[in-house]
Amino acid sequence: MTAPTINGARYPQPIEALLPAARALDLPEGEAFPSRNRLMREFRIGAPKAGELLALLKAEPATPPADTAEPDTTDPALTPAAPEPVPPAAPDPTPTPEITTTEPPTEASAVSHPDTPTPTAPARRAVAWPVVLLALPAFVAIWSGWVGLGGLTGFGIVHPLPGIWDTFSINSAITLPIGVETYGAYALYVWLSGRVPAPALRFAKWSALGSLAVGALGQVAYHLLVAAGVTSAPWWITTAVACLPVAVLGMGAALAHLVRTHD
C-alpha cells in the first residue's frame, strides 16, 4: 500500500511535518483533540509516534477561533455610524413601452403518440422478371454446349436402375450443366447476399467466380472441338470434364456447411 502524501512528501515523516496536518483535522463536536487511534489511522504511524504527536497538540496554547472574536462595542471609535436617509427616487415620467409578442400561426398536424415512429414510404424493389428473358437463351446455349461436350468426353445414355427398372435410361451429360451452372448461380447468390459469415462469404465469392470461369471454358472447348470436326475430345479435356461432378459435389457440401456455421 502506498502512503499518502502531505505537501508533496510521503510518510513516514517527522513529527514537525505531521503537526500542521494533525491540527487541521476535522473533529467531532465536543472533542478538542483527535484520538491516538485516529492519528494512527489518518497518518499510518505507530502508537508511540501517534502518542507523541497527540502530546504536542495538547501542549499547544488554545487560541479562540478568529470568527468567534467579537469587537468591543463599548469603544465609540468602533461603533458604526448610522447611515444617512436617502430620499426616494422620483418616478420616471416616460411610460414603459409594452412589448408585444407575435405568436406564429398554428398549423394543423396529425395527433399521434410521442413514442410512435414516423412511418416512412417503403422503397420500391427492382423488378426481377427481365432476368427470365436473359436466362432463357443463355439456358439453351449452356445446356446444349455442356451436353454436347459431355458426348465428346464419354458421357451418354446410362441405365441407373438395372434390375429394378431396366427400361429407364438417362443421358449422364445433363449432370454437367445442372451441377456446374446451378452451383455457380447459388454461390453467386450467397456471395452477394452478405448475410453469411465471413468464411462462407469468401468461399462463395471465389467458388462462384471459378464456376463461371469453368462454365465459360467448357462452352469454348465444345465450340472449338465442333468447329474443328473433332468427334472425341483429347484426354486432358476428358479428364477435366469427368472431374467436374465430383468437384461440384465437394464445393456444394463445403458451402452449405460454412453457411450454417453461425447457427
JSON list of N, CA and C in Angstrom, two decimals, residues 123-153:
[
{"chain": "A", "resi": 123, "resn": "ALA", "atom": "N", "xyz": [-39.52, 1.65, -49.87]},
{"chain": "A", "resi": 123, "resn": "ALA", "atom": "CA", "xyz": [-38.78, 1.76, -51.13]},
{"chain": "A", "resi": 123, "resn": "ALA", "atom": "C", "xyz": [-39.21, 0.66, -52.09]},
{"chain": "A", "resi": 124, "resn": "ARG", "atom": "N", "xyz": [-39.40, 1.03, -53.33]},
{"chain": "A", "resi": 124, "resn": "ARG", "atom": "CA", "xyz": [-39.83, 0.06, -54.34]},
{"chain": "A", "resi": 124, "resn": "ARG", "atom": "C", "xyz": [-38.65, -0.83, -54.73]},
{"chain": "A", "resi": 125, "resn": "ARG", "atom": "N", "xyz": [-38.88, -2.11, -54.75]},
{"chain": "A", "resi": 125, "resn": "ARG", "atom": "CA", "xyz": [-37.85, -3.07, -55.12]},
{"chain": "A", "resi": 125, "resn": "ARG", "atom": "C", "xyz": [-37.76, -3.17, -56.63]},
{"chain": "A", "resi": 126, "resn": "ALA", "atom": "N", "xyz": [-36.54, -3.39, -57.08]},
{"chain": "A", "resi": 126, "resn": "ALA", "atom": "CA", "xyz": [-36.33, -3.52, -58.52]},
{"chain": "A", "resi": 126, "resn": "ALA", "atom": "C", "xyz": [-37.01, -4.80, -59.02]},
{"chain": "A", "resi": 127, "resn": "VAL", "atom": "N", "xyz": [-37.58, -4.71, -60.19]},
{"chain": "A", "resi": 127, "resn": "VAL", "atom": "CA", "xyz": [-38.25, -5.88, -60.78]},
{"chain": "A", "resi": 127, "resn": "VAL", "atom": "C", "xyz": [-37.20, -6.89, -61.23]},
{"chain": "A", "resi": 128, "resn": "ALA", "atom": "N", "xyz": [-37.56, -8.16, -61.14]},
{"chain": "A", "resi": 128, "resn": "ALA", "atom": "CA", "xyz": [-36.63, -9.23, -61.49]},
{"chain": "A", "resi": 128, "resn": "ALA", "atom": "C", "xyz": [-37.07, -10.03, -62.72]},
{"chain": "A", "resi": 129, "resn": "TRP", "atom": "N", "xyz": [-38.25, -9.71, -63.27]},
{"chain": "A", "resi": 129, "resn": "TRP", "atom": "CA", "xyz": [-38.70, -10.53, -64.39]},
{"chain": "A", "resi": 129, "resn": "TRP", "atom": "C", "xyz": [-37.84, -10.41, -65.65]},
{"chain": "A", "resi": 130, "resn": "PRO", "atom": "N", "xyz": [-37.09, -9.29, -65.89]},
{"chain": "A", "resi": 130, "resn": "PRO", "atom": "CA", "xyz": [-36.23, -9.30, -67.07]},
{"chain": "A", "resi": 130, "resn": "PRO", "atom": "C", "xyz": [-35.14, -10.36, -67.02]},
{"chain": "A", "resi": 131, "resn": "VAL", "atom": "N", "xyz": [-34.83, -10.85, -65.82]},
{"chain": "A", "resi": 131, "resn": "VAL", "atom": "CA", "xyz": [-33.81, -11.89, -65.72]},
{"chain": "A", "resi": 131, "resn": "VAL", "atom": "C", "xyz": [-34.28, -13.16, -66.42]},
{"chain": "A", "resi": 132, "resn": "VAL", "atom": "N", "xyz": [-35.59, -13.40, -66.42]},
{"chain": "A", "resi": 132, "resn": "VAL", "atom": "CA", "xyz": [-36.11, -14.60, -67.10]},
{"chain": "A", "resi": 132, "resn": "VAL", "atom": "C", "xyz": [-35.85, -14.52, -68.60]},
{"chain": "A", "resi": 133, "resn": "LEU", "atom": "N", "xyz": [-36.05, -13.36, -69.19]},
{"chain": "A", "resi": 133, "resn": "LEU", "atom": "CA", "xyz": [-35.77, -13.20, -70.62]},
{"chain": "A", "resi": 133, "resn": "LEU", "atom": "C", "xyz": [-34.29, -13.37, -70.91]},
{"chain": "A", "resi": 134, "resn": "LEU", "atom": "N", "xyz": [-33.43, -12.92, -69.98]},
{"chain": "A", "resi": 134, "resn": "LEU", "atom": "CA", "xyz": [-32.00, -13.10, -70.18]},
{"chain": "A", "resi": 134, "resn": "LEU", "atom": "C", "xyz": [-31.57, -14.54, -69.99]},
{"chain": "A", "resi": 135, "resn": "ALA", "atom": "N", "xyz": [-32.27, -15.26, -69.08]},
{"chain": "A", "resi": 135, "resn": "ALA", "atom": "CA", "xyz": [-31.84, -16.62, -68.74]},
{"chain": "A", "resi": 135, "resn": "ALA", "atom": "C", "xyz": [-32.27, -17.64, -69.79]},
{"chain": "A", "resi": 136, "resn": "LEU", "atom": "N", "xyz": [-33.37, -17.39, -70.49]},
{"chain": "A", "resi": 136, "resn": "LEU", "atom": "CA", "xyz": [-33.85, -18.40, -71.44]},
{"chain": "A", "resi": 136, "resn": "LEU", "atom": "C", "xyz": [-32.87, -18.68, -72.57]},
{"chain": "A", "resi": 137, "resn": "PRO", "atom": "N", "xyz": [-32.38, -17.68, -73.30]},
{"chain": "A", "resi": 137, "resn": "PRO", "atom": "CA", "xyz": [-31.39, -18.02, -74.34]},
{"chain": "A", "resi": 137, "resn": "PRO", "atom": "C", "xyz": [-30.08, -18.52, -73.77]},
{"chain": "A", "resi": 138, "resn": "ALA", "atom": "N", "xyz": [-29.68, -17.98, -72.61]},
{"chain": "A", "resi": 138, "resn": "ALA", "atom": "CA", "xyz": [-28.45, -18.49, -72.00]},
{"chain": "A", "resi": 138, "resn": "ALA", "atom": "C", "xyz": [-28.61, -19.95, -71.59]},
{"chain": "A", "resi": 139, "resn": "PHE", "atom": "N", "xyz": [-29.80, -20.32, -71.10]},
{"chain": "A", "resi": 139, "resn": "PHE", "atom": "CA", "xyz": [-30.03, -21.70, -70.71]},
{"chain": "A", "resi": 139, "resn": "PHE", "atom": "C", "xyz": [-29.93, -22.65, -71.90]},
{"chain": "A", "resi": 140, "resn": "VAL", "atom": "N", "xyz": [-30.52, -22.23, -73.03]},
{"chain": "A", "resi": 140, "resn": "VAL", "atom": "CA", "xyz": [-30.47, -23.09, -74.22]},
{"chain": "A", "resi": 140, "resn": "VAL", "atom": "C", "xyz": [-29.04, -23.29, -74.69]},
{"chain": "A", "resi": 141, "resn": "ALA", "atom": "N", "xyz": [-28.26, -22.20, -74.74]},
{"chain": "A", "resi": 141, "resn": "ALA", "atom": "CA", "xyz": [-26.88, -22.30, -75.21]},
{"chain": "A", "resi": 141, "resn": "ALA", "atom": "C", "xyz": [-26.02, -23.10, -74.25]},
{"chain": "A", "resi": 142, "resn": "ILE", "atom": "N", "xyz": [-26.16, -22.83, -72.97]},
{"chain": "A", "resi": 142, "resn": "ILE", "atom": "CA", "xyz": [-25.33, -23.52, -71.98]},
{"chain": "A", "resi": 142, "resn": "ILE", "atom": "C", "xyz": [-25.69, -24.99, -71.92]},
{"chain": "A", "resi": 143, "resn": "TRP", "atom": "N", "xyz": [-26.98, -25.29, -71.94]},
{"chain": "A", "resi": 143, "resn": "TRP", "atom": "CA", "xyz": [-27.39, -26.70, -71.87]},
{"chain": "A", "resi": 143, "resn": "TRP", "atom": "C", "xyz": [-26.87, -27.48, -73.06]},
{"chain": "A", "resi": 144, "resn": "SER", "atom": "N", "xyz": [-27.09, -26.94, -74.25]},
{"chain": "A", "resi": 144, "resn": "SER", "atom": "CA", "xyz": [-26.63, -27.68, -75.44]},
{"chain": "A", "resi": 144, "resn": "SER", "atom": "C", "xyz": [-25.11, -27.79, -75.47]},
{"chain": "A", "resi": 145, "resn": "GLY", "atom": "N", "xyz": [-24.40, -26.75, -75.03]},
{"chain": "A", "resi": 145, "resn": "GLY", "atom": "CA", "xyz": [-22.95, -26.82, -75.04]},
{"chain": "A", "resi": 145, "resn": "GLY", "atom": "C", "xyz": [-22.41, -27.87, -74.10]},
{"chain": "A", "resi": 146, "resn": "TRP", "atom": "N", "xyz": [-22.94, -27.92, -72.86]},
{"chain": "A", "resi": 146, "resn": "TRP", "atom": "CA", "xyz": [-22.45, -28.91, -71.90]},
{"chain": "A", "resi": 146, "resn": "TRP", "atom": "C", "xyz": [-22.83, -30.34, -72.32]},
{"chain": "A", "resi": 147, "resn": "VAL", "atom": "N", "xyz": [-24.06, -30.49, -72.78]},
{"chain": "A", "resi": 147, "resn": "VAL", "atom": "CA", "xyz": [-24.47, -31.84, -73.22]},
{"chain": "A", "resi": 147, "resn": "VAL", "atom": "C", "xyz": [-23.63, -32.29, -74.41]},
{"chain": "A", "resi": 148, "resn": "GLY", "atom": "N", "xyz": [-23.36, -31.38, -75.35]},
{"chain": "A", "resi": 148, "resn": "GLY", "atom": "CA", "xyz": [-22.51, -31.75, -76.49]},
{"chain": "A", "resi": 148, "resn": "GLY", "atom": "C", "xyz": [-21.09, -32.06, -76.06]},
{"chain": "A", "resi": 149, "resn": "LEU", "atom": "N", "xyz": [-20.52, -31.27, -75.12]},
{"chain": "A", "resi": 149, "resn": "LEU", "atom": "CA", "xyz": [-19.16, -31.57, -74.63]},
{"chain": "A", "resi": 149, "resn": "LEU", "atom": "C", "xyz": [-19.14, -32.87, -73.85]},
{"chain": "A", "resi": 150, "resn": "GLY", "atom": "N", "xyz": [-20.24, -33.16, -73.14]},
{"chain": "A", "resi": 150, "resn": "GLY", "atom": "CA", "xyz": [-20.30, -34.44, -72.44]},
{"chain": "A", "resi": 150, "resn": "GLY", "atom": "C", "xyz": [-20.29, -35.61, -73.40]},
{"chain": "A", "resi": 151, "resn": "GLY", "atom": "N", "xyz": [-20.99, -35.45, -74.54]},
{"chain": "A", "resi": 151, "resn": "GLY", "atom": "CA", "xyz": [-20.95, -36.53, -75.53]},
{"chain": "A", "resi": 151, "resn": "GLY", "atom": "C", "xyz": [-19.56, -36.73, -76.11]},
{"chain": "A", "resi": 152, "resn": "LEU", "atom": "N", "xyz": [-18.76, -35.67, -76.26]},
{"chain": "A", "resi": 152, "resn": "LEU", "atom": "CA", "xyz": [-17.40, -35.79, -76.79]},
{"chain": "A", "resi": 152, "resn": "LEU", "atom": "C", "xyz": [-16.42, -36.35, -75.77]},
{"chain": "A", "resi": 153, "resn": "THR", "atom": "N", "xyz": [-16.80, -36.33, -74.47]},
{"chain": "A", "resi": 153, "resn": "THR", "atom": "CA", "xyz": [-15.87, -36.80, -73.42]},
{"chain": "A", "resi": 153, "resn": "THR", "atom": "C", "xyz": [-16.33, -38.08, -72.76]}
]
